[in-house]
PDB file of C-alpha atoms in Angstrom:
ATOM      1  CA  MET A   1      -9.096  20.301 -12.062  1.00 61.00           C
ATOM      2  CA  GLY A   2      -9.909  19.766 -15.744  1.00 72.00           C
ATOM      3  CA  MET A   3      -9.518  16.535 -17.689  1.00 79.00           C
ATOM      4  CA  LYS A   4      -6.102  17.581 -18.915  1.00 85.00           C
ATOM      5  CA  GLY A   5      -4.898  18.262 -15.366  1.00 87.00           C
ATOM      6  CA  GLU A   6      -6.179  14.863 -14.218  1.00 90.00           C
ATOM      7  CA  GLU A   7      -4.442  13.178 -17.139  1.00 93.00           C
ATOM      8  CA  THR A   8      -1.132  14.914 -16.327  1.00 95.00           C
ATOM      9  CA  ARG A   9      -1.430  13.994 -12.645  1.00 95.00           C
ATOM     10  CA  ARG A  10      -2.007  10.368 -13.557  1.00 94.00           C
ATOM     11  CA  ARG A  11       1.025  10.390 -15.841  1.00 96.00           C
ATOM     12  CA  ILE A  12       3.143  11.897 -13.052  1.00 97.00           C
ATOM     13  CA  VAL A  13       1.929   9.308 -10.526  1.00 96.00           C
ATOM     14  CA  GLU A  14       2.656   6.425 -12.917  1.00 95.00           C
ATOM     15  CA  SER A  15       6.139   7.743 -13.755  1.00 96.00           C
ATOM     16  CA  ALA A  16       6.931   8.256 -10.074  1.00 96.00           C
ATOM     17  CA  LEU A  17       5.713   4.763  -9.215  1.00 92.00           C
ATOM     18  CA  GLU A  18       8.044   3.226 -11.786  1.00 92.00           C
ATOM     19  CA  LEU A  19      10.995   5.140 -10.397  1.00 94.00           C
ATOM     20  CA  PHE A  20      10.141   4.500  -6.741  1.00 91.00           C
ATOM     21  CA  SER A  21       9.842   0.791  -7.412  1.00 86.00           C
ATOM     22  CA  GLU A  22      13.279   0.731  -9.077  1.00 88.00           C
ATOM     23  CA  LYS A  23      15.236   2.711  -6.482  1.00 91.00           C
ATOM     24  CA  SER A  24      14.902   3.965  -2.957  1.00 90.00           C
ATOM     25  CA  TYR A  25      12.796   7.027  -2.134  1.00 93.00           C
ATOM     26  CA  HIS A  26      15.864   9.146  -1.418  1.00 94.00           C
ATOM     27  CA  ASP A  27      17.575   8.197  -4.684  1.00 96.00           C
ATOM     28  CA  VAL A  28      14.713   9.404  -6.867  1.00 96.00           C
ATOM     29  CA  SER A  29      14.815  13.103  -7.764  1.00 97.00           C
ATOM     30  CA  MET A  30      11.993  15.379  -8.829  1.00 97.00           C
ATOM     31  CA  GLU A  31      14.019  16.172 -12.003  1.00 97.00           C
ATOM     32  CA  GLU A  32      14.011  12.497 -12.901  1.00 97.00           C
ATOM     33  CA  ILE A  33      10.277  12.166 -12.323  1.00 97.00           C
ATOM     34  CA  ALA A  34       9.553  15.307 -14.368  1.00 97.00           C
ATOM     35  CA  LYS A  35      11.687  14.010 -17.220  1.00 97.00           C
ATOM     36  CA  LYS A  36       9.999  10.602 -17.211  1.00 97.00           C
ATOM     37  CA  ALA A  37       6.542  12.234 -17.168  1.00 97.00           C
ATOM     38  CA  GLY A  38       7.558  14.612 -19.995  1.00 96.00           C
ATOM     39  CA  LEU A  39       7.212  17.781 -17.924  1.00 96.00           C
ATOM     40  CA  SER A  40       9.390  20.624 -16.731  1.00 96.00           C
ATOM     41  CA  LYS A  41      10.332  20.582 -13.075  1.00 95.00           C
ATOM     42  CA  GLY A  42       8.114  23.647 -12.630  1.00 95.00           C
ATOM     43  CA  GLY A  43       5.232  21.779 -14.250  1.00 94.00           C
ATOM     44  CA  LEU A  44       5.753  18.938 -11.802  1.00 96.00           C
ATOM     45  CA  PHE A  45       5.815  21.239  -8.757  1.00 95.00           C
ATOM     46  CA  HIS A  46       2.609  22.851 -10.023  1.00 95.00           C
ATOM     47  CA  HIS A  47       0.874  19.503  -9.399  1.00 96.00           C
ATOM     48  CA  PHE A  48       2.836  18.315  -6.368  1.00 96.00           C
ATOM     49  CA  PRO A  49       4.470  20.796  -3.969  1.00 95.00           C
ATOM     50  CA  SER A  50       7.067  18.277  -2.755  1.00 96.00           C
ATOM     51  CA  LYS A  51       8.523  14.837  -3.388  1.00 97.00           C
ATOM     52  CA  TYR A  52       6.885  13.640  -0.191  1.00 96.00           C
ATOM     53  CA  ASP A  53       3.428  14.770  -1.370  1.00 95.00           C
ATOM     54  CA  LEU A  54       3.948  13.014  -4.675  1.00 97.00           C
ATOM     55  CA  ALA A  55       5.224   9.807  -3.066  1.00 96.00           C
ATOM     56  CA  ARG A  56       2.313   9.784  -0.628  1.00 94.00           C
ATOM     57  CA  THR A  57      -0.136  10.138  -3.530  1.00 95.00           C
ATOM     58  CA  VAL A  58       1.625   7.274  -5.334  1.00 94.00           C
ATOM     59  CA  LEU A  59       1.396   4.968  -2.320  1.00 91.00           C
ATOM     60  CA  PHE A  60      -2.212   5.800  -1.434  1.00 90.00           C
ATOM     61  CA  THR A  61      -3.279   5.439  -5.068  1.00 91.00           C
ATOM     62  CA  LEU A  62      -1.730   1.964  -5.105  1.00 89.00           C
ATOM     63  CA  LEU A  63      -3.359   0.959  -1.841  1.00 87.00           C
ATOM     64  CA  ASP A  64      -6.752   2.311  -2.901  1.00 88.00           C
ATOM     65  CA  GLU A  65      -6.510   0.345  -6.147  1.00 89.00           C
ATOM     66  CA  TRP A  66      -5.654  -2.722  -4.079  1.00 89.00           C
ATOM     67  CA  LEU A  67      -8.782  -2.194  -1.958  1.00 90.00           C
ATOM     68  CA  GLU A  68     -11.007  -1.666  -5.021  1.00 92.00           C
ATOM     69  CA  ASN A  69      -9.607  -4.740  -6.703  1.00 93.00           C
ATOM     70  CA  LEU A  70     -10.116  -6.779  -3.525  1.00 93.00           C
ATOM     71  CA  THR A  71     -13.714  -5.608  -3.179  1.00 92.00           C
ATOM     72  CA  ALA A  72     -14.407  -6.674  -6.774  1.00 95.00           C
ATOM     73  CA  ARG A  73     -12.885 -10.115  -6.159  1.00 95.00           C
ATOM     74  CA  LEU A  74     -15.212 -10.727  -3.199  1.00 94.00           C
ATOM     75  CA  GLU A  75     -18.447 -10.466  -5.209  1.00 93.00           C
ATOM     76  CA  GLY A  76     -20.649 -13.500  -4.610  1.00 93.00           C
ATOM     77  CA  LEU A  77     -18.191 -15.466  -2.452  1.00 95.00           C
ATOM     78  CA  SER A  78     -19.076 -17.424   0.690  1.00 92.00           C
ATOM     79  CA  GLY A  79     -17.798 -16.250   4.082  1.00 90.00           C
ATOM     80  CA  ARG A  80     -14.889 -18.706   4.129  1.00 90.00           C
ATOM     81  CA  GLU A  81     -13.919 -17.771   0.540  1.00 94.00           C
ATOM     82  CA  LYS A  82     -14.031 -14.082   1.464  1.00 93.00           C
ATOM     83  CA  LEU A  83     -11.571 -14.705   4.286  1.00 94.00           C
ATOM     84  CA  GLU A  84      -9.248 -16.701   2.038  1.00 94.00           C
ATOM     85  CA  THR A  85      -9.380 -14.034  -0.666  1.00 95.00           C
ATOM     86  CA  LEU A  86      -8.689 -11.269   1.856  1.00 94.00           C
ATOM     87  CA  VAL A  87      -5.646 -13.093   3.254  1.00 94.00           C
ATOM     88  CA  ASP A  88      -4.435 -13.941  -0.276  1.00 94.00           C
ATOM     89  CA  ALA A  89      -4.718 -10.314  -1.333  1.00 93.00           C
ATOM     90  CA  ALA A  90      -2.891  -9.131   1.783  1.00 90.00           C
ATOM     91  CA  PHE A  91      -0.010 -11.510   1.073  1.00 90.00           C
ATOM     92  CA  GLU A  92       0.095 -10.532  -2.597  1.00 88.00           C
ATOM     93  CA  LEU A  93       1.015  -7.046  -1.423  1.00 80.00           C
ATOM     94  CA  ILE A  94       4.072  -8.505   0.353  1.00 78.00           C
ATOM     95  CA  THR A  95       5.210 -11.025  -2.200  1.00 79.00           C
ATOM     96  CA  THR A  96       4.594  -9.332  -5.547  1.00 75.00           C
ATOM     97  CA  SER A  97       6.973  -6.521  -4.802  1.00 71.00           C
ATOM     98  CA  PRO A  98       9.429  -6.448  -1.917  1.00 72.00           C
ATOM     99  CA  LYS A  99      10.355  -2.988  -3.211  1.00 79.00           C
ATOM    100  CA  LEU A 100       6.803  -1.860  -2.503  1.00 81.00           C
ATOM    101  CA  SER A 101       7.300  -2.806   1.161  1.00 81.00           C
ATOM    102  CA  ARG A 102      10.538  -0.838   1.196  1.00 84.00           C
ATOM    103  CA  PHE A 103       8.844   2.188  -0.383  1.00 89.00           C
ATOM    104  CA  PHE A 104       6.057   1.950   2.202  1.00 86.00           C
ATOM    105  CA  LEU A 105       8.592   1.895   5.058  1.00 86.00           C
ATOM    106  CA  GLU A 106      10.693   4.719   3.616  1.00 91.00           C
ATOM    107  CA  LEU A 107       7.636   6.875   3.194  1.00 92.00           C
ATOM    108  CA  TYR A 108       6.385   6.112   6.674  1.00 89.00           C
ATOM    109  CA  GLU A 109       9.780   7.105   8.066  1.00 92.00           C
ATOM    110  CA  GLU A 110       9.707  10.306   6.005  1.00 94.00           C
ATOM    111  CA  SER A 111       6.249  11.180   7.367  1.00 94.00           C
ATOM    112  CA  LEU A 112       7.621  10.747  10.900  1.00 93.00           C
ATOM    113  CA  ARG A 113      10.585  12.981  10.059  1.00 94.00           C
ATOM    114  CA  LEU A 114       8.300  15.651   8.585  1.00 94.00           C
ATOM    115  CA  ASN A 115       5.812  15.287  11.418  1.00 94.00           C
ATOM    116  CA  LYS A 116       3.057  14.391   8.953  1.00 92.00           C
ATOM    117  CA  THR A 117       1.815  11.109  10.399  1.00 90.00           C
ATOM    118  CA  ALA A 118      -1.748  12.465  10.352  1.00 91.00           C
ATOM    119  CA  ASP A 119      -1.546  11.929   6.559  1.00 87.00           C
ATOM    120  CA  TRP A 120      -2.006   8.227   7.242  1.00 88.00           C
ATOM    121  CA  ASP A 121      -5.160   8.627   9.328  1.00 89.00           C
ATOM    122  CA  GLU A 122      -7.587   8.960   6.446  1.00 84.00           C
ATOM    123  CA  PHE A 123      -6.137   6.013   4.558  1.00 84.00           C
ATOM    124  CA  TYR A 124      -6.032   3.972   7.741  1.00 86.00           C
ATOM    125  CA  GLY A 125      -9.679   4.761   8.407  1.00 90.00           C
ATOM    126  CA  ARG A 126     -10.614   3.599   4.904  1.00 88.00           C
ATOM    127  CA  TYR A 127      -8.543   0.439   5.214  1.00 89.00           C
ATOM    128  CA  LEU A 128      -9.988  -0.478   8.622  1.00 92.00           C
ATOM    129  CA  GLY A 129     -13.524   0.285   7.462  1.00 93.00           C
ATOM    130  CA  SER A 130     -13.228  -1.881   4.339  1.00 91.00           C
ATOM    131  CA  VAL A 131     -11.416  -4.789   5.944  1.00 93.00           C
ATOM    132  CA  SER A 132     -13.663  -4.784   9.043  1.00 95.00           C
ATOM    133  CA  SER A 133     -16.726  -5.004   6.850  1.00 93.00           C
ATOM    134  CA  ILE A 134     -15.210  -7.863   4.813  1.00 93.00           C
ATOM    135  CA  LEU A 135     -14.425  -9.707   8.051  1.00 94.00           C
ATOM    136  CA  ARG A 136     -17.911  -8.983   9.395  1.00 93.00           C
ATOM    137  CA  ASP A 137     -19.475 -10.381   6.193  1.00 90.00           C
ATOM    138  CA  ALA A 138     -17.266 -13.433   6.515  1.00 90.00           C
ATOM    139  CA  GLY A 139     -18.614 -14.036  10.023  1.00 90.00           C
ATOM    140  CA  ALA A 140     -15.377 -13.301  11.923  1.00 91.00           C
ATOM    141  CA  ARG A 141     -15.630 -12.370  15.618  1.00 92.00           C
ATOM    142  CA  ASP A 142     -14.427  -8.854  16.573  1.00 95.00           C
ATOM    143  CA  PRO A 143     -13.984  -7.676  12.972  1.00 95.00           C
ATOM    144  CA  GLU A 144     -12.457  -4.295  13.972  1.00 95.00           C
ATOM    145  CA  LYS A 145      -9.774  -5.929  16.125  1.00 95.00           C
ATOM    146  CA  LYS A 146      -9.112  -8.531  13.447  1.00 95.00           C
ATOM    147  CA  ALA A 147      -8.758  -5.822  10.777  1.00 95.00           C
ATOM    148  CA  LEU A 148      -6.105  -4.091  12.904  1.00 94.00           C
ATOM    149  CA  LEU A 149      -4.389  -7.389  13.586  1.00 94.00           C
ATOM    150  CA  LEU A 150      -4.340  -8.336   9.900  1.00 94.00           C
ATOM    151  CA  GLY A 151      -2.748  -4.991   9.010  1.00 90.00           C
ATOM    152  CA  ALA A 152      -0.122  -5.359  11.735  1.00 92.00           C
ATOM    153  CA  LEU A 153       0.636  -8.970  10.826  1.00 92.00           C
ATOM    154  CA  VAL A 154       0.990  -8.208   7.148  1.00 88.00           C
ATOM    155  CA  ASP A 155       3.153  -5.116   7.752  1.00 86.00           C
ATOM    156  CA  GLY A 156       5.348  -7.047  10.176  1.00 89.00           C
ATOM    157  CA  LEU A 157       5.645 -10.031   7.862  1.00 89.00           C
ATOM    158  CA  ALA A 158       6.457  -7.733   4.944  1.00 85.00           C
ATOM    159  CA  LEU A 159       9.266  -6.196   6.986  1.00 85.00           C
ATOM    160  CA  HIS A 160      10.674  -9.590   8.033  1.00 87.00           C
ATOM    161  CA  HIS A 161      10.306 -10.920   4.489  1.00 85.00           C
ATOM    162  CA  LEU A 162      12.265  -7.909   3.258  1.00 82.00           C
ATOM    163  CA  LEU A 163      14.997  -8.165   5.910  1.00 85.00           C
ATOM    164  CA  SER A 164      15.509 -11.899   5.379  1.00 88.00           C
ATOM    165  CA  GLY A 165      15.584 -11.615   1.598  1.00 84.00           C
ATOM    166  CA  GLY A 166      12.445 -13.758   1.471  1.00 82.00           C
ATOM    167  CA  LYS A 167      14.022 -16.651   3.427  1.00 87.00           C
ATOM    168  CA  LEU A 168      12.290 -16.326   6.780  1.00 87.00           C
ATOM    169  CA  PHE A 169       8.995 -18.079   6.080  1.00 86.00           C
ATOM    170  CA  GLU A 170       7.097 -20.068   3.502  1.00 88.00           C
ATOM    171  CA  VAL A 171       4.357 -17.762   2.273  1.00 86.00           C
ATOM    172  CA  GLU A 172       1.738 -20.524   1.943  1.00 90.00           C
ATOM    173  CA  ASP A 173       2.350 -21.780   5.502  1.00 92.00           C
ATOM    174  CA  MET A 174       2.172 -18.297   6.898  1.00 92.00           C
ATOM    175  CA  LYS A 175      -1.027 -17.617   4.967  1.00 93.00           C
ATOM    176  CA  GLU A 176      -2.658 -20.667   6.604  1.00 94.00           C
ATOM    177  CA  GLU A 177      -1.566 -19.439  10.011  1.00 94.00           C
ATOM    178  CA  VAL A 178      -2.964 -15.933   9.459  1.00 94.00           C
ATOM    179  CA  LEU A 179      -6.189 -17.400   8.104  1.00 93.00           C
ATOM    180  CA  ARG A 180      -6.584 -19.432  11.291  1.00 92.00           C
ATOM    181  CA  ILE A 181      -6.133 -16.299  13.378  1.00 92.00           C
ATOM    182  CA  MET A 182      -8.724 -14.436  11.298  1.00 92.00           C
ATOM    183  CA  GLU A 183     -11.232 -17.285  11.681  1.00 87.00           C
ATOM    184  CA  GLY A 184     -10.753 -17.730  15.413  1.00 79.00           C
TER     185      GLY A 184
END
């Protein structure tokens, strides 16, 4: 794909992200996304064959940026600081945007409905690889297991945070608790 194609794709992804973070996955139409990105619907479908494909690209782009940003923040930190930064970054995902958690869940449900759960494998592999190596550097025991556990804890907490309207737990307390688990 040429530079112009890349540029258009990025514009589409950014427009879609704005819309998906305002409303639910099912309430956003491809027409709306095309309009926001300044394209025809045909132009949009040329880049993304379906709304699901586009939404998946939006989510994985976000998560990859999160991983890159995290990796940059870890430069030159001690083991303990790496752990704290990792847990902080994981919680930022939950607290900065409850709508992001909802989008994540809606998309996961859609991938189950479409029988496309294998789409998550590659991202999951990247996530586990990165987080395991951060935990290993930080001196944690069983870094692979801890990486899985951190993902499950954060996803579960995000869900509960969402369902309780943010009233279920104090984020700082919960962060301490998760940090203790990661250190143990």
